[in-house]
XYZ file of C-alpha atoms in Angstrom:
559
model
C 237.173 83.325 102.896
C 238.069 80.412 105.173
C 236.061 81.996 107.978
C 233.051 82.391 105.723
C 233.376 78.814 104.525
C 233.633 77.488 108.087
C 230.719 79.589 109.351
C 228.452 78.711 106.437
C 229.045 74.981 106.566
C 229.142 74.809 110.338
C 225.621 76.220 110.657
C 224.264 74.172 107.759
C 226.014 71.083 109.170
C 224.260 71.587 112.525
C 220.878 71.707 110.815
C 221.662 68.677 108.649
C 222.765 66.724 111.736
C 219.491 67.591 113.432
C 217.550 66.363 110.389
C 219.608 63.232 109.841
C 219.568 61.972 113.422
C 215.828 62.576 113.771
C 215.263 60.604 110.593
C 217.505 57.717 111.711
C 215.981 57.428 115.187
C 212.474 57.788 113.799
C 213.098 54.859 111.458
C 214.742 52.737 114.149
C 212.321 53.359 117.002
C 208.986 54.195 115.447
C 208.855 51.804 112.487
C 206.229 52.975 110.027
C 204.998 55.594 112.479
C 207.927 57.998 112.088
C 206.318 60.627 109.852
C 204.435 62.503 112.633
C 207.663 62.976 114.604
C 209.419 64.441 111.577
C 206.935 67.318 111.478
C 209.020 68.833 114.292
C 211.603 69.504 111.612
C 209.363 71.605 109.373
C 209.598 74.845 111.426
C 213.347 74.323 111.761
C 213.687 73.989 108.000
C 211.492 77.026 107.348
C 213.864 79.217 109.364
C 217.142 77.383 108.804
C 217.174 77.343 105.014
C 216.966 81.165 104.671
C 219.581 81.435 107.435
C 221.967 79.221 105.452
C 221.347 80.454 101.921
C 220.560 84.135 102.567
C 222.643 84.554 105.734
C 219.643 86.017 107.563
C 220.296 86.805 111.220
C 216.561 86.794 112.028
C 215.969 83.428 110.392
C 219.039 81.961 112.102
C 217.807 83.179 115.476
C 214.298 81.792 114.881
C 215.701 78.416 113.845
C 217.677 78.213 117.100
C 214.576 79.239 119.079
C 212.614 76.483 117.357
C 215.218 73.842 118.162
C 215.464 75.111 121.741
C 211.672 74.859 122.130
C 211.663 71.345 120.729
C 214.496 70.325 123.023
C 212.771 71.819 126.093
C 209.472 70.026 125.449
C 211.219 66.734 124.768
C 213.375 66.954 127.893
C 210.290 67.758 129.985
C 208.597 64.788 128.329
C 211.532 62.558 129.156
C 211.599 63.792 132.759
C 207.883 63.071 133.186
C 208.355 59.585 131.779
C 211.267 58.828 134.111
C 209.537 60.218 137.199
C 205.896 59.309 136.522
C 206.068 56.657 133.779
C 203.825 58.846 131.625
C 204.436 61.249 128.728
C 203.962 64.985 129.089
C 200.224 65.748 129.256
C 197.891 68.131 131.032
C 196.804 65.431 133.564
C 200.487 65.060 134.505
C 200.668 68.761 135.355
C 197.452 68.411 137.330
C 198.853 65.443 139.283
C 202.088 67.304 140.004
C 200.080 70.248 141.273
C 197.915 68.040 143.482
C 200.940 66.342 145.031
C 203.051 69.463 145.510
C 203.451 70.378 149.167
C 202.181 73.943 148.697
C 201.867 74.505 152.465
C 205.530 73.594 153.015
C 206.690 75.788 150.155
C 204.614 78.683 151.476
C 206.103 78.258 154.961
C 209.653 78.307 153.584
C 209.423 80.826 150.735
C 206.289 82.809 151.541
C 202.789 82.915 150.125
C 203.896 84.222 146.739
C 206.703 81.728 146.140
C 205.295 80.957 142.699
C 206.058 84.558 141.643
C 209.739 83.864 142.291
C 209.506 80.661 140.273
C 207.965 82.528 137.344
C 210.658 85.242 137.536
C 213.374 82.576 137.602
C 211.905 80.910 134.521
C 211.727 84.271 132.740
C 215.339 84.989 133.693
C 216.541 81.663 132.306
C 214.493 82.213 129.161
C 215.972 85.702 128.769
C 219.528 84.408 129.180
C 218.857 81.625 126.656
C 217.369 84.137 124.227
C 220.333 86.470 124.657
C 222.778 83.649 124.068
C 220.920 82.541 120.938
C 221.094 86.069 119.563
C 224.839 86.245 120.264
C 225.358 82.847 118.625
C 223.422 83.901 115.556
C 225.259 87.238 115.377
C 228.532 85.317 115.418
C 227.353 83.406 112.396
C 226.053 86.526 110.678
C 229.177 88.555 111.445
C 231.448 85.668 110.519
C 233.291 85.726 113.865
C 233.172 82.005 114.628
C 236.971 81.947 114.427
C 237.213 84.046 117.622
C 237.291 82.301 120.989
C 233.793 83.456 122.141
C 232.475 82.645 118.712
C 233.953 79.145 118.839
C 232.358 78.508 122.236
C 228.963 79.646 121.017
C 229.350 77.629 117.851
C 230.212 74.463 119.788
C 227.254 74.946 122.163
C 224.950 75.556 119.207
C 226.257 72.407 117.537
C 225.690 70.395 120.735
C 222.203 71.873 121.088
C 221.317 70.634 117.623
C 222.749 67.191 118.369
C 220.962 66.808 121.712
C 217.676 67.918 120.198
C 218.102 65.290 117.506
C 219.043 62.570 120.005
C 215.973 63.381 122.081
C 213.965 62.291 119.048
C 214.389 58.748 120.365
C 211.845 59.406 123.063
C 209.398 61.463 121.050
C 209.223 58.902 118.260
C 209.077 56.072 120.770
C 205.950 57.603 122.320
C 203.675 57.062 119.323
C 205.487 59.598 117.155
C 203.993 62.700 118.778
C 205.843 65.921 118.139
C 206.976 68.544 120.604
C 204.502 70.989 119.081
C 201.618 68.521 119.368
C 202.456 67.914 123.037
C 202.299 71.663 123.700
C 199.048 72.006 121.735
C 197.518 69.028 123.582
C 198.363 70.568 126.965
C 196.658 73.840 126.014
C 193.637 72.001 124.578
C 193.282 69.665 127.574
C 193.547 72.544 130.047
C 190.626 74.193 128.229
C 188.606 70.952 128.253
C 189.380 70.566 131.952
C 188.003 74.051 132.552
C 184.796 73.134 130.703
C 184.432 69.846 132.591
C 184.935 71.462 135.992
C 182.319 74.099 135.238
C 179.816 71.577 133.890
C 177.370 70.168 136.444
C 177.811 66.524 137.457
C 175.945 64.324 135.017
C 174.928 60.716 134.706
C 177.043 58.935 132.075
C 174.361 59.206 129.398
C 173.315 62.337 127.499
C 169.992 61.902 125.659
C 170.100 63.569 122.274
C 167.288 62.874 119.863
C 169.136 64.376 116.884
C 172.081 62.069 117.535
C 169.795 59.053 117.903
C 168.017 59.935 114.675
C 171.324 60.077 112.790
C 172.462 56.766 114.295
C 169.148 55.024 113.478
C 169.443 56.121 109.856
C 173.084 55.062 109.363
C 174.138 52.578 112.072
C 170.990 51.290 113.821
C 172.873 48.288 115.244
C 174.578 50.642 117.711
C 171.290 51.182 119.575
C 170.368 47.542 120.251
C 171.840 47.056 123.753
C 168.707 45.390 125.115
C 167.011 44.311 121.893
C 166.640 40.747 123.224
C 165.854 39.538 126.763
C 168.727 38.520 129.073
C 170.204 35.018 128.752
C 171.503 32.448 131.225
C 174.645 30.958 129.656
C 176.872 32.204 132.491
C 174.562 31.613 135.462
C 176.365 28.421 136.476
C 179.645 30.282 137.105
C 180.398 31.855 140.472
C 184.147 32.473 140.011
C 185.338 34.559 137.069
C 189.062 35.284 136.635
C 190.028 37.836 133.974
C 193.743 37.890 133.107
C 194.592 41.035 131.124
C 198.073 40.574 129.647
C 199.893 43.806 128.866
C 199.762 44.667 125.119
C 199.191 41.054 124.010
C 198.272 41.646 120.392
C 196.595 38.706 118.654
C 199.342 38.933 116.028
C 201.928 38.178 118.732
C 200.647 34.610 119.054
C 202.106 32.062 116.648
C 198.797 30.191 116.335
C 197.261 33.310 114.742
C 200.332 34.718 113.010
C 202.690 32.225 111.397
C 205.301 34.982 110.986
C 205.950 34.794 114.737
C 208.585 32.239 115.852
C 207.031 28.868 116.638
C 208.721 28.714 120.051
C 207.589 32.189 121.149
C 204.145 31.244 122.487
C 203.910 27.431 122.873
C 201.432 27.554 125.773
C 199.142 30.120 124.157
C 199.214 27.948 121.032
C 198.227 24.891 123.107
C 195.373 26.800 124.717
C 194.131 27.827 121.260
C 193.839 24.140 120.322
C 192.154 23.096 123.567
C 189.801 26.021 124.332
C 187.660 28.388 122.233
C 189.238 31.725 121.243
C 187.438 34.734 119.778
C 189.159 35.552 116.475
C 187.709 39.022 115.877
C 187.799 40.462 119.387
C 189.199 44.014 119.362
C 190.731 46.252 121.978
C 187.845 48.553 122.915
C 190.102 51.357 124.101
C 193.727 52.151 124.800
C 195.990 52.757 126.724
C 195.605 50.636 129.916
C 193.380 52.910 132.002
C 190.996 53.275 129.055
C 191.254 49.538 128.363
C 190.026 48.715 131.877
C 187.327 51.330 131.414
C 186.120 49.279 128.463
C 186.307 45.979 130.381
C 184.566 47.235 133.542
C 182.410 50.224 132.558
C 181.761 49.173 128.942
C 182.979 52.659 128.032
C 186.109 54.174 126.516
C 187.401 57.471 127.928
C 188.868 57.005 131.396
C 189.653 60.694 131.989
C 186.094 61.788 131.218
C 184.581 58.892 133.149
C 186.341 60.110 136.280
C 183.771 62.916 136.342
C 180.710 61.048 135.097
C 178.316 58.854 137.040
C 178.838 55.712 134.974
C 177.638 52.325 136.198
C 180.324 49.698 136.790
C 180.147 45.976 136.082
C 181.170 45.602 139.731
C 178.180 47.694 140.881
C 175.731 45.450 139.069
C 177.387 42.193 140.151
C 177.368 43.391 143.765
C 173.560 43.384 143.588
C 173.751 39.633 142.956
C 176.145 39.031 145.854
C 179.393 39.088 143.873
C 182.698 40.416 145.191
C 185.086 42.239 142.837
C 188.899 42.209 143.131
C 191.655 43.993 141.205
C 195.341 42.956 141.302
C 197.996 45.225 139.780
C 201.826 45.035 139.575
C 202.283 48.807 139.849
C 202.440 51.197 142.769
C 199.031 52.692 143.512
C 200.555 56.184 143.340
C 201.470 55.671 139.685
C 199.136 58.086 137.830
C 197.108 58.049 141.086
C 195.571 54.786 139.903
C 194.549 53.613 143.375
C 192.538 56.780 143.967
C 191.082 57.047 140.472
C 190.318 53.343 139.987
C 188.494 53.273 143.323
C 186.383 56.271 142.285
C 185.648 54.940 138.801
C 185.499 51.131 138.876
C 184.245 50.517 142.444
C 186.146 47.328 143.214
C 185.491 45.755 146.608
C 189.218 45.051 147.030
C 192.261 46.378 145.192
C 195.833 45.134 145.516
C 198.698 47.269 144.265
C 202.423 46.730 144.806
C 202.363 48.254 148.299
C 199.324 46.169 149.286
C 201.040 42.952 148.208
C 203.957 43.510 150.590
C 206.466 43.473 147.733
C 209.272 45.740 146.581
C 209.507 47.026 143.031
C 211.527 44.740 140.756
C 211.364 46.938 137.657
C 210.662 50.603 136.966
C 206.988 49.638 136.542
C 206.716 47.552 139.706
C 206.439 43.765 139.959
C 207.386 41.236 137.321
C 204.685 38.896 136.052
C 206.168 35.949 137.921
C 205.891 37.691 141.295
C 202.512 39.216 140.506
C 200.951 35.889 139.490
C 202.350 34.207 142.602
C 200.659 36.881 144.703
C 197.437 36.557 142.690
C 197.389 32.804 143.293
C 197.661 33.340 147.061
C 194.844 35.913 147.016
C 192.588 33.597 145.013
C 193.264 30.660 147.314
C 192.562 32.739 150.416
C 189.321 34.211 149.029
C 186.209 33.048 150.898
C 183.473 34.837 148.917
C 180.975 32.452 147.324
C 180.867 34.582 144.169
C 183.803 36.644 142.939
C 185.235 38.270 139.832
C 188.978 39.000 139.791
C 190.851 41.196 137.302
C 194.613 40.620 137.056
C 196.768 43.093 135.117
C 200.295 42.073 134.023
C 203.228 44.252 132.942
C 206.250 42.327 131.562
C 205.281 42.848 127.905
C 205.445 46.614 128.326
C 208.571 48.262 126.981
C 211.413 47.764 128.005
C 210.213 44.122 128.006
C 211.024 42.357 131.250
C 212.001 38.723 131.745
C 210.795 36.735 134.738
C 209.734 33.275 135.796
C 210.830 29.815 134.655
C 211.949 30.940 131.166
C 213.886 34.081 132.106
C 217.331 32.474 131.599
C 216.602 30.920 128.216
C 218.715 32.276 125.373
C 216.935 34.865 123.216
C 218.731 37.887 121.828
C 215.630 39.933 120.949
C 214.273 41.563 124.147
C 210.658 41.600 122.961
C 210.634 37.923 121.950
C 212.357 36.959 125.208
C 209.711 38.824 127.203
C 206.902 37.297 125.158
C 208.255 33.795 125.761
C 208.595 34.509 129.505
C 205.000 35.784 129.572
C 203.866 32.582 127.902
C 205.758 30.445 130.450
C 204.406 32.462 133.387
C 200.845 32.013 132.142
C 201.431 28.263 131.805
C 202.666 28.051 135.383
C 199.855 30.207 136.807
C 196.920 28.602 134.988
C 198.289 25.088 135.542
C 198.485 25.744 139.275
C 194.929 27.061 139.300
C 193.716 23.960 137.484
C 195.410 21.739 140.048
C 193.389 23.310 142.872
C 189.899 21.825 143.187
C 188.580 24.927 144.934
C 189.745 27.251 142.161
C 189.140 24.971 139.186
C 185.734 23.321 138.956
C 182.562 23.410 136.880
C 181.748 26.887 138.232
C 185.073 28.511 137.234
C 185.391 30.741 134.161
C 188.859 31.998 133.184
C 189.011 34.722 130.531
C 192.539 35.169 129.178
C 192.846 38.364 127.158
C 194.923 41.565 126.811
C 194.391 45.005 128.227
C 194.780 46.394 124.699
C 196.515 45.731 121.398
C 200.051 46.913 120.667
C 200.385 50.694 121.028
C 204.129 51.321 120.638
C 207.525 49.686 120.788
C 208.535 46.611 118.801
C 206.165 46.125 115.880
C 205.796 42.385 115.346
C 202.264 42.765 114.036
C 201.016 42.650 110.463
C 199.804 46.248 110.683
C 201.343 49.529 109.566
C 200.097 51.473 112.618
C 199.071 50.976 116.228
C 195.383 51.866 116.109
C 193.128 49.554 118.221
C 193.228 46.061 116.765
C 192.532 42.397 117.547
C 193.467 40.906 120.886
C 192.912 37.334 122.111
C 189.976 36.257 124.259
C 190.378 32.687 125.475
C 187.355 31.157 127.226
C 188.782 28.538 129.613
C 186.277 26.291 131.403
C 185.942 22.624 132.372
C 182.819 22.276 130.267
C 182.525 24.360 127.086
C 180.221 27.380 127.017
C 177.608 26.592 124.385
C 176.967 28.776 121.379
C 180.066 30.980 121.534
C 180.135 33.234 118.424
C 183.899 32.944 117.952
C 183.990 34.603 114.517
C 181.736 37.536 115.402
C 183.273 41.011 115.455
C 183.177 42.473 118.968
C 185.403 44.407 121.367
C 186.236 44.646 125.051
C 183.359 47.083 125.686
C 181.111 44.076 124.962
C 182.689 41.967 127.722
C 180.921 43.525 130.753
C 177.669 43.790 128.801
C 177.841 40.074 127.949
C 178.642 39.018 131.519
C 175.686 40.940 132.942
C 173.240 39.991 130.184
C 174.113 36.279 130.398
C 173.744 36.372 134.184
C 170.159 37.489 133.651
C 170.493 41.286 134.070
C 169.605 44.104 131.709
C 172.494 46.062 130.204
C 172.768 49.465 131.973
C 172.005 52.625 130.069
C 175.578 53.899 130.436
C 177.086 50.796 128.751
C 178.299 51.337 125.190
C 178.732 47.608 124.528
C 176.311 44.773 123.798
C 175.925 41.056 124.492
C 178.170 39.171 122.030
C 175.616 36.338 121.877
C 172.856 38.605 120.569
C 174.560 41.609 118.903
C 175.276 42.034 115.216
C 178.844 41.524 113.997
C 180.758 44.775 114.535
C 183.469 46.041 116.855
C 183.842 49.531 118.304
C 187.213 50.809 119.495
C 188.566 54.166 120.673
C 192.117 55.381 121.074
C 193.191 58.223 123.337
C 196.282 58.533 121.130
C 194.243 60.173 118.375
C 190.809 60.635 120.010
C 189.076 58.745 117.197
C 186.331 56.117 117.267
C 186.814 53.101 114.990
C 184.214 50.629 113.742
C 185.217 47.256 112.300
C 182.807 45.095 110.287
C 183.360 41.833 108.399
C 184.518 42.416 104.841
C 184.351 46.208 105.090
C 186.900 48.948 105.432
C 187.295 50.426 108.885
C 184.996 53.373 109.586
C 186.766 56.179 111.460
C 184.969 59.045 113.219
C 182.008 59.121 110.843
C 179.149 61.486 111.794
C 177.108 58.550 113.133
C 180.025 57.301 115.241
C 180.602 60.790 116.635
C 176.890 61.024 117.426
C 177.049 57.687 119.269
C 180.018 58.912 121.308
C 178.185 62.109 122.320
C 175.305 60.032 123.727
C 177.707 58.792 126.424
C 180.087 61.721 126.878
C 178.112 64.752 125.763
C 179.511 67.713 123.897
C 182.727 69.471 124.992
């Protein structure tokens, strides 16, 4: 009877531990976004409950298999994040394949080395399966009291605990489940197959049925060149775009009184001195998609790698402009140096290795070092017309501290990093404004974010991390006239506005419009859920409506 009692409650205790720890870590690390991660527990419960109450060997074995699968996916996810700074996705597998030294492996292990790898994986899987069956038989046969049974029971208990602890990472990464990661990999591999077998196309796919639907429901989406080009920006020959990592508008005290008053003193000062767009949304997320919106006026970076989309830099080059990109990360991270060069067409790009610096954090350079390097590049630049994009990193989890405020007392890592970011921006922009070459009547500084908050500490007013408002400060010596600061717009409108107000037509592949002439609406897309959002004043957010889907297919075609 004691053996039965121990066996019964040991197995049920393992399952309850798995459930409890996942729930706790989901609440602690994912805020209001913990429900998707908990769906990993549903298959476990389906098999575990019959195993506990009906003492079913098959159900017990399936429950262990389910937990083992979850643990494997999450550990692979964690390994990818540590090694590549990116969650487990199909592009990660593709990058690993591209960078694997296949020739070396073939020379050492022979041309069919991958067969050995597959056999090894199958062997490990077979051993794991056999052990799970033995563990479940111990529970079924009530032999946990024996020495082998105790060992299996302890390992099973540890397996449950580790799987639960690994929930920290899965919930941290936008609450995606192990099963959704696996499904996404299969789906993306199929989409990759379709893309590779589709002929190269220009980044616009005429579709009269789609246009007809859009004209009937959302005609404002088709007004890219409804009015002739303007000239409000023709006086500027130096544009500096500072894209602060994940700087949500709600992180700035001037726009969210719930934030501590001393968190963003400089950004608050700038809001009093210079115009700020109040309804400017992140056009796409995460960072690679965000820069796609700011430079291509598009949204899907992965798809744009294989489309012939026109870049803001391409069009400015026709007018004699030089384009520069400055990043704190290593160019090998996600292969950004290769892919950004092929997609955005900058004239010059500076990554960590090009700046002659060593990594200070797991992401690369701190903001203080990066902005020092950016200042030197700007001062040394001799081009008569230039546009420079600067991407920061400190506000990315795990929230780095750097610069003049790094030693100030602040117990909350996020708030400390935010305050350091604010101080670094003060130092950088102040230095620029003290240099007559860099700061004059022809200088336009656009201070914004790459995208709104996507994960981590939730200091926003929102219940989720879908694309939302980010700041857009317009910093000039003389104010730009007629700025529509209350109009709804997004970062896909930024390149369209720059070109249109320099006297050029908006290219056919641009999804955005000139903020001076467009109607008040903001389009945003998130790779986290693959949905297109439309924000309008006083209206609920439209999500993936038929007209929005039709608009998206005009630029990316049908899968």
